[in-house]
Coordinates of C-alpha atoms in Angstrom, one line a residue:
Chain E
M1 CA -17.8 -17.6 19.3
N2 CA -20.1 -15.9 16.8
G3 CA -21.9 -13.4 18.9
H4 CA -20.6 -14.9 22.1
L5 CA -17.3 -14.2 23.6
A6 CA -14.4 -16.4 22.5
A7 CA -11.7 -17.4 24.9
G8 CA -9.4 -14.3 25.5
D9 CA -12.0 -11.9 24.3
W10 CA -13.6 -9.3 26.5
D11 CA -16.9 -7.4 26.4
D12 CA -17.1 -5.1 23.4
R13 CA -13.6 -6.0 22.2
Y14 CA -14.6 -5.4 18.6
H15 CA -16.9 -2.6 19.2
H16 CA -15.6 -0.6 16.5
I17 CA -15.2 -3.2 13.9
D18 CA -18.6 -4.6 14.7
Q19 CA -20.2 -1.2 13.6
I20 CA -19.2 -2.3 10.1
L21 CA -20.0 -6.0 10.4
N22 CA -23.4 -5.9 12.3
N23 CA -25.6 -4.4 9.6
P24 CA -25.7 -4.2 5.8
G25 CA -25.7 -0.7 4.3
P26 CA -27.6 0.6 1.3
R27 CA -24.4 -0.2 -0.9
T28 CA -23.1 -3.3 0.6
D29 CA -23.0 -6.4 -1.7
P30 CA -26.0 -8.7 -1.5
S31 CA -23.6 -11.6 -0.5
F32 CA -22.6 -9.7 2.7
M33 CA -23.9 -11.8 5.6
A34 CA -24.1 -9.1 8.3
G35 CA -23.8 -10.2 11.9
D36 CA -22.6 -13.5 13.4
E37 CA -21.8 -15.2 10.1
V38 CA -19.3 -12.7 8.9
K39 CA -17.8 -12.3 12.3
D40 CA -17.4 -16.0 12.6
F41 CA -15.7 -16.2 9.3
L42 CA -13.4 -13.3 9.9
R43 CA -12.4 -14.6 13.4
N44 CA -12.5 -18.2 13.2
K45 CA -12.3 -19.5 9.7
C46 CA -10.2 -17.0 7.6
K47 CA -6.6 -17.9 7.4
V48 CA -4.3 -15.1 6.0
L49 CA -0.7 -15.4 4.9
V50 CA 1.5 -12.2 5.2
I51 CA 4.8 -12.4 3.1
G52 CA 7.5 -10.3 4.5
A53 CA 7.9 -9.2 8.2
G54 CA 10.0 -5.9 7.4
G55 CA 8.9 -2.4 7.2
L56 CA 5.5 -3.1 5.5
G57 CA 5.1 -6.6 7.2
C58 CA 5.3 -5.2 10.8
E59 CA 2.5 -2.7 10.0
I60 CA 0.5 -5.3 8.2
L61 CA 0.7 -7.9 11.0
A62 CA -0.4 -5.3 13.7
N63 CA -3.2 -4.0 11.4
L64 CA -4.6 -7.4 10.6
A65 CA -4.4 -8.6 14.3
L66 CA -6.2 -5.5 15.4
S67 CA -8.9 -5.7 12.8
G68 CA -10.0 -9.2 14.0
F69 CA -8.0 -11.6 11.9
K70 CA -6.9 -14.4 14.2
D71 CA -5.2 -17.0 12.1
I72 CA -2.2 -15.3 10.5
H73 CA 0.9 -16.9 9.0
V74 CA 4.1 -14.9 8.2
I75 CA 7.1 -15.8 6.1
D76 CA 10.3 -13.9 6.1
M77 CA 13.9 -15.1 5.2
D78 CA 15.6 -12.1 7.0
T79 CA 17.2 -11.5 10.3
I80 CA 16.8 -8.3 12.2
D81 CA 19.4 -5.5 11.6
I82 CA 19.9 -2.7 13.9
S83 CA 19.0 -0.2 11.2
N84 CA 15.5 -1.8 11.0
L85 CA 14.5 -0.7 14.5
N86 CA 13.4 2.9 13.7
R87 CA 10.3 1.7 11.9
Q88 CA 10.0 -2.0 12.3
F89 CA 8.4 -1.5 15.6
L90 CA 7.8 -5.2 16.5
F91 CA 11.7 -5.4 17.1
R92 CA 13.7 -4.3 19.9
P93 CA 17.5 -4.0 20.3
K94 CA 17.7 -7.3 22.1
D95 CA 16.2 -9.0 18.9
V96 CA 19.0 -7.9 16.5
G97 CA 20.2 -11.0 14.7
K98 CA 17.1 -13.0 15.2
P99 CA 14.7 -14.0 12.4
K100 CA 12.1 -11.3 11.7
A101 CA 9.2 -13.9 11.2
L102 CA 9.7 -15.4 14.6
V103 CA 10.1 -12.3 16.6
A104 CA 7.3 -10.5 14.9
A105 CA 4.9 -13.5 15.4
E106 CA 5.8 -13.7 19.1
F107 CA 5.4 -9.9 19.6
I108 CA 1.8 -9.8 18.0
M109 CA 0.7 -12.9 20.0
N110 CA 1.9 -11.3 23.3
R111 CA 0.3 -8.0 22.4
V112 CA -3.0 -9.1 20.8
P113 CA -4.7 -11.9 22.9
G114 CA -6.4 -14.7 21.0
V115 CA -4.5 -14.2 17.8
K116 CA -2.4 -17.0 16.5
V117 CA 0.6 -16.0 14.3
T118 CA 2.6 -18.9 12.7
P119 CA 5.9 -17.9 11.5
Y120 CA 8.2 -19.4 8.9
Y121 CA 11.8 -18.3 8.7
G122 CA 12.8 -19.1 5.2
K123 CA 12.0 -18.5 1.6
I124 CA 8.7 -18.4 0.0
Q125 CA 10.1 -20.7 -2.7
D126 CA 10.5 -23.4 0.1
K127 CA 6.7 -23.9 0.2
D128 CA 4.6 -25.9 -2.2
D129 CA 1.1 -25.5 -3.7
A130 CA -0.5 -27.4 -0.9
Y131 CA 0.9 -24.9 1.5
Y132 CA -0.5 -21.9 -0.3
M133 CA -3.7 -23.6 -0.9
Q134 CA -4.6 -23.5 2.8
F135 CA -5.0 -19.6 2.9
T136 CA -8.0 -17.4 2.2
L137 CA -5.8 -14.6 0.9
V138 CA -2.2 -13.5 0.7
V139 CA -0.9 -10.0 1.6
C140 CA 2.6 -9.1 0.5
G141 CA 5.0 -6.5 1.9
L142 CA 8.0 -7.4 -0.2
D143 CA 11.0 -5.5 -1.3
S144 CA 11.9 -7.6 -4.3
V145 CA 10.6 -7.8 -7.9
E146 CA 11.8 -11.4 -8.0
A147 CA 9.9 -12.6 -5.1
R148 CA 6.7 -10.8 -6.3
R149 CA 7.0 -12.4 -9.7
W150 CA 7.3 -15.7 -8.0
I151 CA 4.4 -15.5 -5.6
N152 CA 2.3 -13.9 -8.4
A153 CA 3.0 -16.8 -10.7
T154 CA 2.5 -19.4 -8.0
L155 CA -0.9 -18.1 -7.1
V156 CA -2.0 -17.8 -10.8
N157 CA -0.9 -21.4 -11.3
L158 CA -2.8 -22.4 -8.2
V159 CA -6.1 -21.5 -9.7
D160 CA -8.3 -24.5 -10.4
P161 CA -11.5 -23.6 -12.3
D162 CA -13.3 -26.5 -10.6
L163 CA -12.3 -25.3 -7.1
P164 CA -13.4 -21.8 -6.4
E165 CA -11.4 -21.7 -3.1
S166 CA -8.2 -22.1 -5.2
L167 CA -8.5 -18.4 -6.2
K168 CA -6.5 -16.7 -3.6
P169 CA -6.6 -12.9 -3.7
L170 CA -3.2 -11.3 -3.6
I171 CA -2.9 -7.9 -2.0
D172 CA 0.6 -6.4 -2.8
G173 CA 2.0 -3.4 -1.2
G174 CA 5.2 -1.7 -2.1
T175 CA 7.1 1.4 -1.0
E176 CA 10.1 3.2 -2.2
G177 CA 11.1 6.3 -0.2
F178 CA 8.0 8.5 -0.2
K179 CA 6.2 6.6 -3.0
G180 CA 4.1 3.5 -2.6
Q181 CA 1.5 1.4 -4.2
A182 CA -1.2 -1.0 -3.0
R183 CA -3.0 -3.3 -5.4
V184 CA -5.5 -6.1 -5.5
I185 CA -4.8 -9.0 -7.8
L186 CA -7.4 -11.7 -8.3
P187 CA -5.3 -14.4 -10.0
T188 CA -6.5 -15.2 -13.5
V189 CA -9.4 -12.8 -13.0
S190 CA -7.7 -9.3 -13.0
S191 CA -4.4 -7.9 -14.1
C192 CA -1.6 -9.8 -12.4
Y193 CA 1.8 -8.5 -11.2
E194 CA 3.6 -9.9 -14.4
C195 CA 1.0 -7.8 -16.5
S196 CA 2.4 -4.6 -15.1
L197 CA 6.1 -5.5 -15.1
E198 CA 6.7 -3.1 -18.0
M199 CA 5.5 -0.2 -15.7
L200 CA 8.5 -0.7 -13.4
N201 CA 11.5 1.4 -13.5
K202 CA 14.5 -0.5 -14.5
P203 CA 17.0 -0.7 -11.8
T204 CA 18.9 2.5 -11.6
A205 CA 22.0 2.3 -13.7
F206 CA 24.2 5.3 -14.5
P207 CA 25.6 5.5 -17.9
I208 CA 29.0 3.9 -17.9
C209 CA 30.6 6.8 -19.7
T210 CA 29.5 9.2 -17.0
I211 CA 31.0 6.9 -14.5
A212 CA 34.2 6.5 -16.4
N213 CA 34.7 10.1 -17.5
T214 CA 32.5 12.7 -16.0
P215 CA 31.4 11.9 -12.5
R216 CA 29.2 14.6 -11.0
L217 CA 27.6 12.7 -8.1
P218 CA 29.1 10.7 -5.1
E219 CA 27.1 7.8 -6.5
H220 CA 29.1 8.0 -9.8
C221 CA 32.3 7.6 -7.8
I222 CA 30.9 4.6 -5.9
E223 CA 29.7 3.0 -9.1
W224 CA 33.1 3.6 -10.7
A225 CA 34.7 1.8 -7.7
S226 CA 32.4 -1.1 -7.8
V227 CA 31.6 -1.6 -11.5
L228 CA 35.0 -0.7 -13.0
E229 CA 37.7 -0.7 -10.3
W230 CA 36.8 -3.8 -8.4
P231 CA 36.8 -6.3 -11.4
R232 CA 40.0 -4.7 -12.7
V233 CA 41.9 -5.0 -9.4
H234 CA 40.3 -8.2 -8.1
T235 CA 40.3 -10.2 -11.2
D236 CA 39.2 -13.4 -9.7
K237 CA 37.3 -12.3 -6.5
K238 CA 33.6 -11.4 -6.7
L239 CA 32.3 -8.5 -4.9
D240 CA 30.3 -9.4 -1.9
T241 CA 28.2 -6.5 -0.8
D242 CA 27.7 -8.2 2.6
D243 CA 31.4 -8.2 3.4
P244 CA 32.4 -5.1 5.3
E245 CA 35.9 -5.4 4.0
H246 CA 34.7 -5.2 0.5
I247 CA 32.5 -2.2 1.2
G248 CA 35.6 -0.6 3.0
W249 CA 37.7 -1.1 0.0
L250 CA 35.0 0.5 -2.4
F251 CA 34.7 3.3 0.0
S252 CA 38.3 4.2 0.2
V253 CA 38.6 3.9 -3.6
A254 CA 35.4 6.0 -4.2
S255 CA 36.5 8.6 -1.8
A256 CA 39.9 9.1 -3.6
R257 CA 38.1 9.5 -6.8
A258 CA 35.6 12.0 -5.3
K259 CA 38.6 14.1 -4.0
E260 CA 40.0 14.1 -7.5
F261 CA 36.9 15.5 -9.0
N262 CA 36.0 17.7 -6.1
I263 CA 32.8 15.7 -5.3
E264 CA 31.4 15.7 -1.8
G265 CA 29.2 13.2 0.0
V266 CA 30.9 9.8 -0.4
T267 CA 30.2 8.1 2.9
W268 CA 30.5 4.5 4.2
S269 CA 26.8 4.1 4.3
L270 CA 26.1 5.8 0.9
T271 CA 28.6 3.3 -0.5
Q272 CA 26.8 0.4 1.0
G273 CA 23.4 1.9 -0.1
V274 CA 24.5 2.3 -3.7
V275 CA 26.0 -1.1 -4.1
K276 CA 23.2 -2.9 -2.3
N277 CA 20.6 -0.7 -4.1
I278 CA 19.1 0.5 -0.9
I279 CA 16.4 3.2 -1.0
P280 CA 15.8 4.9 2.2
A281 CA 12.6 3.4 3.7
I282 CA 10.1 5.9 5.2
A283 CA 8.1 4.8 8.1
S284 CA 5.0 6.9 7.2
T285 CA 4.8 5.6 3.6
N286 CA 4.9 2.0 4.9
A287 CA 2.1 2.9 7.4
I288 CA -0.1 4.4 4.7
I289 CA 0.4 1.5 2.2
A290 CA 0.1 -1.2 4.8
A291 CA -3.2 0.3 6.1
S292 CA -4.4 0.4 2.5
C293 CA -3.6 -3.3 2.0
C294 CA -5.2 -4.4 5.3
N295 CA -8.3 -2.4 4.5
E296 CA -8.5 -4.3 1.1
A297 CA -7.9 -7.6 3.0
F298 CA -10.7 -6.7 5.4
K299 CA -13.2 -5.8 2.7
I300 CA -12.4 -8.9 0.7
A301 CA -12.6 -11.3 3.5
T302 CA -15.9 -9.8 4.8
S303 CA -17.6 -8.5 1.7
S304 CA -18.6 -5.5 3.8
A305 CA -17.6 -3.0 1.1
A306 CA -16.4 -2.9 -2.5
F307 CA -12.7 -3.5 -2.7
L308 CA -10.0 -1.7 -4.7
N309 CA -10.2 -2.1 -8.4
N310 CA -7.3 -2.5 -8.7
Y311 CA -4.3 -0.2 -8.3
F312 CA -3.6 2.5 -5.8
M313 CA -0.6 4.7 -6.1
L314 CA 0.7 7.2 -3.7
I315 CA 3.3 9.9 -4.4
G316 CA 4.4 11.7 -1.3
T317 CA 7.5 13.3 -2.8
E318 CA 5.8 16.7 -3.3
G319 CA 2.7 17.0 -1.2
V320 CA 0.5 14.0 -1.0
Y321 CA -0.9 12.9 -4.3
S322 CA -2.8 9.6 -4.8
Y323 CA -4.3 8.0 -7.8
T324 CA -6.5 4.9 -8.3
F325 CA -7.0 3.1 -11.5
E326 CA -7.7 -0.1 -13.1
H327 CA -4.6 -1.8 -14.5
E328 CA -5.7 -3.9 -17.4
K329 CA -4.9 -7.5 -18.0
R330 CA -2.3 -8.1 -20.7
K331 CA -3.3 -10.5 -23.4
D332 CA 0.3 -11.6 -23.9
C333 CA 1.2 -11.8 -20.2
P334 CA 3.5 -14.8 -19.9
V335 CA 1.9 -15.7 -16.5
C336 CA -1.8 -15.0 -16.7
G337 CA -2.4 -14.3 -20.4
G338 CA -1.9 -16.4 -23.4
E339 CA -4.1 -19.3 -24.4
S340 CA -4.3 -22.8 -23.0
L341 CA -5.3 -26.0 -24.8
D342 CA -5.8 -29.5 -23.6
L343 CA -4.5 -31.6 -26.5
K344 CA -5.1 -35.4 -26.9
I345 CA -2.7 -37.0 -29.3
N346 CA -1.7 -40.4 -30.3
K347 CA 1.1 -42.0 -28.3
E348 CA 2.9 -42.7 -31.4
W349 CA 2.9 -39.1 -32.8
T350 CA 6.3 -37.4 -33.6
V351 CA 7.1 -33.9 -32.6
D352 CA 7.0 -33.1 -36.3
R353 CA 3.4 -34.4 -36.5
L354 CA 2.5 -32.3 -33.5
I355 CA 3.9 -29.1 -35.1
E356 CA 2.0 -29.9 -38.2
L357 CA -1.3 -30.1 -36.3
L358 CA -0.5 -26.7 -34.6
V359 CA 0.1 -25.1 -38.0
E360 CA -3.0 -26.6 -39.5
K361 CA -5.2 -25.7 -36.6
Q362 CA -7.5 -22.9 -37.9
D363 CA -8.2 -21.4 -34.5
I364 CA -4.6 -20.7 -33.6
Q365 CA -3.0 -20.0 -36.9
I366 CA 0.6 -20.6 -35.9
K367 CA 3.4 -20.2 -38.2
K368 CA 6.9 -21.6 -37.3
P369 CA 6.2 -22.5 -33.6
S370 CA 9.0 -23.1 -31.0
L371 CA 8.2 -25.7 -28.4
S372 CA 9.6 -26.4 -24.9
T373 CA 8.8 -28.1 -21.6
P374 CA 9.3 -26.4 -18.3
T375 CA 12.8 -28.1 -18.2
K376 CA 13.9 -28.6 -21.7
Q377 CA 13.7 -27.4 -25.3
I378 CA 11.7 -29.6 -27.7
Y379 CA 12.1 -27.7 -31.0
F380 CA 13.4 -24.2 -31.6
Q381 CA 13.0 -22.4 -35.0
A382 CA 16.0 -20.2 -34.4
P383 CA 18.8 -19.3 -33.8
P384 CA 20.4 -21.7 -36.3
Q385 CA 22.5 -23.5 -33.7
L386 CA 19.5 -24.3 -31.5
E387 CA 17.5 -25.3 -34.5
E388 CA 20.2 -27.7 -35.4
A389 CA 20.6 -29.0 -31.9
T390 CA 16.9 -29.5 -31.4
R391 CA 16.1 -30.9 -35.0
P392 CA 16.7 -34.6 -34.0
N393 CA 13.7 -34.2 -31.7
L394 CA 11.4 -33.8 -34.7
E395 CA 11.7 -37.5 -35.4
K396 CA 11.1 -38.5 -31.8
K397 CA 7.8 -39.4 -30.2
V398 CA 6.2 -36.6 -28.2
S399 CA 5.5 -39.2 -25.6
E400 CA 9.3 -39.7 -25.1
L401 CA 9.8 -36.1 -24.3
V402 CA 6.5 -35.1 -22.5
D403 CA 4.9 -37.0 -19.7
E404 CA 1.1 -37.6 -19.7
G405 CA -0.5 -34.4 -18.5
G406 CA 2.8 -32.5 -19.2
E407 CA 3.0 -29.0 -20.2
V408 CA 4.4 -27.7 -23.6
T409 CA 5.0 -24.0 -24.1
V410 CA 4.6 -22.7 -27.6
T411 CA 5.8 -19.4 -28.9
A412 CA 5.8 -18.0 -32.5
S413 CA 6.3 -14.7 -34.0
S414 CA 2.8 -14.9 -35.5
L415 CA 1.4 -15.3 -31.9
P416 CA 1.3 -12.1 -29.9
F417 CA 1.0 -14.2 -26.8
N418 CA 2.3 -17.7 -25.7
L419 CA 0.3 -20.8 -25.9
S420 CA 0.5 -23.6 -23.4
L421 CA -0.6 -27.1 -24.3
R422 CA -1.5 -29.8 -21.8
I423 CA -0.7 -33.1 -23.4
S424 CA -2.5 -36.3 -22.9
Y425 CA -2.1 -39.5 -24.9
I426 CA -4.7 -41.9 -26.4
Chain M
M1 CA -18.4 -15.5 2.2
I2 CA -16.0 -14.0 -0.2
K3 CA -17.8 -12.5 -3.3
I4 CA -15.0 -13.3 -5.6
W5 CA -15.4 -17.0 -5.1
S6 CA -18.8 -16.9 -6.9
M7 CA -17.5 -14.4 -9.5
K8 CA -18.4 -15.3 -13.1
K9 CA -15.5 -17.1 -14.5
N10 CA -13.9 -16.5 -17.9
E11 CA -15.5 -18.8 -20.4
D12 CA -12.2 -20.4 -21.1
A13 CA -11.3 -20.5 -17.5
A14 CA -11.3 -24.3 -17.5
A15 CA -8.3 -24.1 -19.9
K16 CA -6.3 -21.4 -17.9
K17 CA -4.4 -23.7 -15.7
K18 CA -0.8 -22.8 -16.6
P19 CA 2.5 -24.7 -16.7
K20 CA 5.3 -24.2 -14.4
T21 CA 7.4 -22.6 -17.1
S22 CA 8.6 -19.4 -15.5
A23 CA 7.8 -16.1 -17.1
A24 CA 11.4 -15.2 -17.6
Q25 CA 11.8 -18.6 -19.5
I26 CA 8.9 -17.9 -21.8
R27 CA 10.3 -14.5 -22.5
V28 CA 13.7 -15.8 -23.3
Q29 CA 12.2 -18.5 -25.6
K30 CA 10.1 -15.9 -27.5
D31 CA 12.8 -13.4 -27.7
L32 CA 15.6 -15.7 -28.9
T33 CA 13.6 -17.6 -31.4
E34 CA 12.2 -14.5 -33.0
L35 CA 15.5 -12.7 -33.1
E36 CA 16.3 -11.7 -36.7
L37 CA 20.1 -11.2 -36.9
P38 CA 21.9 -9.8 -39.8
S39 CA 24.3 -11.9 -41.7
T40 CA 27.2 -10.2 -39.8
M41 CA 26.0 -11.6 -36.4
K42 CA 25.9 -15.1 -35.0
T43 CA 25.0 -16.6 -31.7
F44 CA 26.7 -19.5 -30.1
F45 CA 25.5 -21.4 -27.1
P46 CA 28.3 -23.3 -25.3
D47 CA 25.6 -25.5 -23.9
P48 CA 22.6 -25.6 -26.1
A49 CA 20.3 -26.6 -23.2
D50 CA 21.2 -23.5 -21.3
L51 CA 19.5 -20.5 -23.1
L52 CA 20.7 -18.0 -20.5
N53 CA 24.3 -17.9 -21.3
F54 CA 25.4 -17.4 -24.8
K55 CA 27.9 -15.5 -27.1
L56 CA 27.2 -13.2 -30.0
T57 CA 29.9 -12.8 -32.6
I58 CA 29.9 -9.7 -34.9
E59 CA 31.9 -9.6 -38.0
P60 CA 31.4 -6.1 -39.4
D61 CA 31.3 -5.8 -43.2
E62 CA 32.0 -2.1 -43.2
G63 CA 33.7 0.6 -41.1
M64 CA 37.1 0.7 -39.6
Y65 CA 36.7 -2.7 -37.7
K66 CA 35.8 -4.5 -40.9
G67 CA 37.8 -7.8 -41.1
G68 CA 37.6 -8.4 -37.4
S69 CA 35.5 -10.8 -35.4
F70 CA 34.2 -9.6 -32.1
T71 CA 32.6 -11.8 -29.6
F72 CA 30.3 -10.6 -26.7
S73 CA 29.1 -12.7 -23.8
F74 CA 25.5 -12.5 -22.8
A75 CA 24.4 -13.7 -19.3
I76 CA 20.6 -13.5 -18.6
N77 CA 19.3 -14.0 -15.1
S78 CA 16.0 -15.2 -13.9
N79 CA 14.6 -11.7 -13.4
Y80 CA 14.7 -11.1 -17.2
P81 CA 13.4 -8.8 -18.7
H82 CA 13.2 -6.7 -15.6
E83 CA 17.0 -6.9 -15.4
P84 CA 18.8 -6.7 -18.7
P85 CA 21.3 -9.3 -19.7
K86 CA 24.9 -8.6 -18.7
V87 CA 26.9 -8.0 -21.9
K88 CA 30.8 -7.9 -22.2
C89 CA 33.2 -7.7 -25.0
I90 CA 35.4 -10.8 -24.6
P91 CA 38.6 -9.9 -26.6
K92 CA 40.7 -7.0 -25.5
I93 CA 40.1 -4.5 -28.3
Y94 CA 41.4 -1.1 -29.1
H95 CA 38.2 1.0 -29.3
P96 CA 37.5 4.4 -27.6
N97 CA 34.3 3.2 -26.2
V98 CA 35.2 -0.2 -24.9
D99 CA 37.5 -0.5 -21.8
L100 CA 40.1 -3.1 -21.3
E101 CA 37.7 -5.2 -19.2
G102 CA 35.2 -5.4 -22.0
N103 CA 32.7 -2.9 -20.7
Y104 CA 31.4 -0.9 -23.6
L105 CA 29.2 2.1 -24.6
F106 CA 28.8 2.1 -28.3
L107 CA 30.0 0.1 -31.3
E108 CA 30.4 3.1 -33.4
P109 CA 33.6 4.7 -32.2
N110 CA 32.9 8.1 -30.5
A111 CA 35.7 10.2 -29.0
D112 CA 33.4 12.3 -26.8
D113 CA 32.5 9.4 -24.3
P114 CA 35.7 7.5 -23.9
L115 CA 36.2 4.4 -21.9
N116 CA 39.6 4.0 -23.5
K117 CA 41.1 7.4 -23.2
E118 CA 44.3 6.7 -25.2
A119 CA 42.2 5.5 -28.1
A120 CA 39.8 8.4 -27.9
E121 CA 42.7 11.0 -27.9
E122 CA 44.3 9.3 -30.8
M123 CA 41.1 9.3 -32.7
R124 CA 40.7 13.0 -32.1
K125 CA 44.3 13.9 -32.9
S126 CA 44.9 11.9 -35.9
R127 CA 42.4 9.8 -37.7
E128 CA 45.1 8.3 -39.8
Q129 CA 47.1 7.2 -36.8
F130 CA 44.0 6.0 -35.1
L131 CA 43.1 3.8 -38.0
Y132 CA 46.5 2.4 -38.1
N133 CA 46.3 1.6 -34.4
V134 CA 43.0 -0.1 -35.0
K135 CA 44.5 -2.4 -37.6
T136 CA 47.5 -3.0 -35.5
S137 CA 45.5 -3.9 -32.5
M138 CA 43.2 -6.2 -34.6
R139 CA 46.3 -8.2 -35.6
G140 CA 47.1 -8.7 -32.0
G141 CA 49.7 -5.9 -31.7
S142 CA 50.3 -3.7 -28.8
I143 CA 49.7 0.1 -28.6
K144 CA 51.3 2.3 -25.8
G145 CA 52.3 -0.9 -23.9
V146 CA 48.9 -2.5 -24.1
Q147 CA 48.8 -5.8 -25.9
Y148 CA 45.4 -6.3 -27.7
D149 CA 43.8 -9.6 -28.6
K150 CA 43.9 -10.7 -32.2
V151 CA 40.5 -10.4 -33.7
A152 CA 41.3 -10.2 -37.4
V153 CA 39.8 -13.1 -39.5
A154 CA 42.5 -14.6 -41.6

């Protein structure tokens, strides 16, 4: 350990990495503990979570293991498909059908001695706060907006100001064809994933009039088959994009329409790609983004150099263009923005009385607030039906609706952000 | 070891611990309670506890569909607002830009982007006949073999 050889290590194993870790440079941060201390932290204390063991995940796992991280956990809910094998290099034909997390973990452990990779085959949502609390940092190679929003919100909520270790840096990589991005999110400190949600392109949707009347692309024919024809013909059956029979039906219907309009290029795989919203994955884009993510993970874990602040984007569609900028926190971000208040109120107070207090409070200046708990509405100002449905709650005691320490979300048109109250009773 | 652990915290950091209310939920609450609908539109929640599924009824007070009552279903998912709500016109109506399954384009009839080609053709050919067909369909009549839902308010 430390400067000495650990089990499974050989002389000069980390020669190249140690060039960076042995000595401080003129611009390294004063907190950088060059030498044994930082190496001990990186190799024996630091625990990293990798979310996703797909295109980005395979690259990330290999990079982390080879840069000296030794305690790595990986979560993935998918199994290996034959189409993954061209770029997800931890998998072989014999692995098709097996869980990605398990196979990836085993491969890394066999290939890089001394590294422990703990897999979990399942959803990130299966795990609780205590699970996420054990990690030093989290690196994400995900392909869904929904999963990113979930892990982002979870890590923001995990931050306890009295517990510095509860702040888990989130390094998020993403690729789409030749484009990609890598970003560093310090939950509650810097701009979070939700802050930048508006930047995302909405999921591709073709205008329904084009689909219905003037198809020009094979995609238009496929959309016609899936959006208009499927529900018309199969009134009760929901389209299952994983069912080859369903895809086959769409393919034949789309092909017939393409023929009618003299459009070429409707294929089985394009049909599947369009309905499942698949964007071709490019191995080299994944490699660049994963490298950037792991570089950041290394710098954050060791303090050996300044880390990314905070958004790196790569556009490889025409030449290679990249740009780095600081994405700013959004004041009205529903995850990391807004205001939060601890409120101590009398056990006997009604909801009406609480609203009165909020309206009177000089420092927040709320007009017409709507209130809810994470699971139910307390009082809504509008629409009329909901106002009526929640009006009886005005007379009820807050303590009947909200537990001690419970959260109440307050929104109001006069508030450009949302306010969350933590209620305790006297 | 990690520098960010000793980073200066926001002055109000102590109050920053957030509830488990999801971002989508907060957005829906904010958007719904601040929605200012004209008097011709009304929302209806079949289950008032479920904010994600509701209906919107429009009763136009002008134009050729005046006198009708048109209900649209809205389904919001947990990825709101990244994914828009799914909206459908519930009654089967005679309208050039609404197909018979309730997919729609515009509410102002426009013959150039038809979803109901018969209706668009009629509108282009004879405005009078089209208007007559609209009225017939709104009473629940049929046009060219298609029976439409009655949307006229008595």
